[in-house]
Amino acid sequence: MRHIALFVMTLMLMLTQSATCMADDRVIPAEQLPAATKSFIAKHFPQKKIAYAEKDGTINATYEARLSDGTEIEFDKKGNWDKVDCKRKAVPAALIPAAIAKYVKDNYPKAAIVKIDKERSGYEIELSNKLELKFNKSGKFVGMDD
């Protein structure tokens, strides 16, 4: 019985913490996005409007923008892009490191990169054929994601 009570209390604490974390996410007007974020969108998606913007957290806030065509972009606290998901359209070529673009062109010539995600160890991309590939920081292919 004591174990059940401890489990229930632990579960309630975890749910309370999750709700608190989610409370830090809030919709903001596009004008409140950092200048670097707005500049990035204007440069790489000039024909698109910001349909939705969100600020996650307060101290080390991150940002998310959804564009009028459904593209989703995540930014770090400084407004630098972290993830770009263009759904079924190609990610702008300027965002793809040259080594990754060459690898994809050489090995998957009919596929487009529709999502790119910066990670600590490098990059993860998704192709239009649904394959997910991983690359190290220098753009060398290291494997496929399961």
PDB file of C-alpha atoms in Angstrom, residues 79-140:
ATOM      1  CA  GLY A  79      17.070  33.762 -32.661  1.00  0.00           C
ATOM      2  CA  ASN A  80      19.278  31.376 -34.661  1.00  0.00           C
ATOM      3  CA  TRP A  81      17.440  28.597 -36.488  1.00  0.00           C
ATOM      4  CA  ASP A  82      17.559  25.176 -34.901  1.00  0.00           C
ATOM      5  CA  LYS A  83      15.077  23.207 -37.013  1.00  0.00           C
ATOM      6  CA  VAL A  84      13.341  23.892 -40.326  1.00  0.00           C
ATOM      7  CA  ASP A  85      10.481  21.636 -41.404  1.00  0.00           C
ATOM      8  CA  CYS A  86       9.071  22.533 -44.816  1.00  0.00           C
ATOM      9  CA  LYS A  87       6.725  19.508 -44.776  1.00  0.00           C
ATOM     10  CA  ARG A  88       6.671  18.385 -48.427  1.00  0.00           C
ATOM     11  CA  LYS A  89       8.646  21.269 -49.950  1.00  0.00           C
ATOM     12  CA  ALA A  90      12.423  21.558 -50.187  1.00  0.00           C
ATOM     13  CA  VAL A  91      14.322  23.372 -47.453  1.00  0.00           C
ATOM     14  CA  PRO A  92      16.064  26.462 -48.895  1.00  0.00           C
ATOM     15  CA  ALA A  93      19.443  25.367 -50.292  1.00  0.00           C
ATOM     16  CA  ALA A  94      21.302  28.085 -48.384  1.00  0.00           C
ATOM     17  CA  LEU A  95      20.469  26.331 -45.095  1.00  0.00           C
ATOM     18  CA  ILE A  96      21.989  22.998 -46.077  1.00  0.00           C
ATOM     19  CA  PRO A  97      25.723  22.502 -45.532  1.00  0.00           C
ATOM     20  CA  ALA A  98      27.463  21.818 -48.870  1.00  0.00           C
ATOM     21  CA  ALA A  99      28.697  18.341 -47.869  1.00  0.00           C
ATOM     22  CA  ILE A 100      25.167  17.248 -46.923  1.00  0.00           C
ATOM     23  CA  ALA A 101      23.671  18.671 -50.132  1.00  0.00           C
ATOM     24  CA  LYS A 102      26.308  16.825 -52.188  1.00  0.00           C
ATOM     25  CA  TYR A 103      25.726  13.532 -50.363  1.00  0.00           C
ATOM     26  CA  VAL A 104      21.976  13.740 -50.923  1.00  0.00           C
ATOM     27  CA  LYS A 105      22.380  14.741 -54.583  1.00  0.00           C
ATOM     28  CA  ASP A 106      24.828  11.881 -55.210  1.00  0.00           C
ATOM     29  CA  ASN A 107      22.882   9.191 -53.340  1.00  0.00           C
ATOM     30  CA  TYR A 108      19.244  10.294 -53.602  1.00  0.00           C
ATOM     31  CA  PRO A 109      19.059  12.424 -56.757  1.00  0.00           C
ATOM     32  CA  LYS A 110      15.258  12.347 -56.940  1.00  0.00           C
ATOM     33  CA  ALA A 111      14.707  13.286 -53.288  1.00  0.00           C
ATOM     34  CA  ALA A 112      14.565  16.738 -51.730  1.00  0.00           C
ATOM     35  CA  ILE A 113      15.547  17.668 -48.198  1.00  0.00           C
ATOM     36  CA  VAL A 114      12.264  18.673 -46.557  1.00  0.00           C
ATOM     37  CA  LYS A 115      13.467  18.954 -42.958  1.00  0.00           C
ATOM     38  CA  ILE A 116      16.778  19.809 -41.315  1.00  0.00           C
ATOM     39  CA  ASP A 117      17.497  19.732 -37.611  1.00  0.00           C
ATOM     40  CA  LYS A 118      20.699  20.951 -35.947  1.00  0.00           C
ATOM     41  CA  GLU A 119      21.753  18.658 -33.138  1.00  0.00           C
ATOM     42  CA  ARG A 120      24.734  18.666 -30.778  1.00  0.00           C
ATOM     43  CA  SER A 121      26.447  15.962 -32.782  1.00  0.00           C
ATOM     44  CA  GLY A 122      25.601  17.346 -36.215  1.00  0.00           C
ATOM     45  CA  TYR A 123      22.501  17.351 -38.400  1.00  0.00           C
ATOM     46  CA  GLU A 124      19.488  15.168 -38.957  1.00  0.00           C
ATOM     47  CA  ILE A 125      17.588  15.552 -42.206  1.00  0.00           C
ATOM     48  CA  GLU A 126      14.433  14.102 -43.656  1.00  0.00           C
ATOM     49  CA  LEU A 127      14.060  13.514 -47.367  1.00  0.00           C
ATOM     50  CA  SER A 128      10.906  13.733 -49.453  1.00  0.00           C
ATOM     51  CA  ASN A 129      11.010   9.927 -49.695  1.00  0.00           C
ATOM     52  CA  LYS A 130      10.670   9.808 -45.851  1.00  0.00           C
ATOM     53  CA  LEU A 131      14.238   8.600 -45.212  1.00  0.00           C
ATOM     54  CA  GLU A 132      15.920  10.219 -42.215  1.00  0.00           C
ATOM     55  CA  LEU A 133      19.692  10.641 -42.432  1.00  0.00           C
ATOM     56  CA  LYS A 134      22.249  11.717 -39.827  1.00  0.00           C
ATOM     57  CA  PHE A 135      25.428  13.678 -40.451  1.00  0.00           C
ATOM     58  CA  ASN A 136      28.214  14.833 -38.169  1.00  0.00           C
ATOM     59  CA  LYS A 137      29.092  18.526 -37.757  1.00  0.00           C
ATOM     60  CA  SER A 138      31.348  18.478 -40.821  1.00  0.00           C
ATOM     61  CA  GLY A 139      28.558  17.032 -42.976  1.00  0.00           C
ATOM     62  CA  LYS A 140      29.838  13.446 -43.147  1.00  0.00           C
TER      63      LYS A 140
END
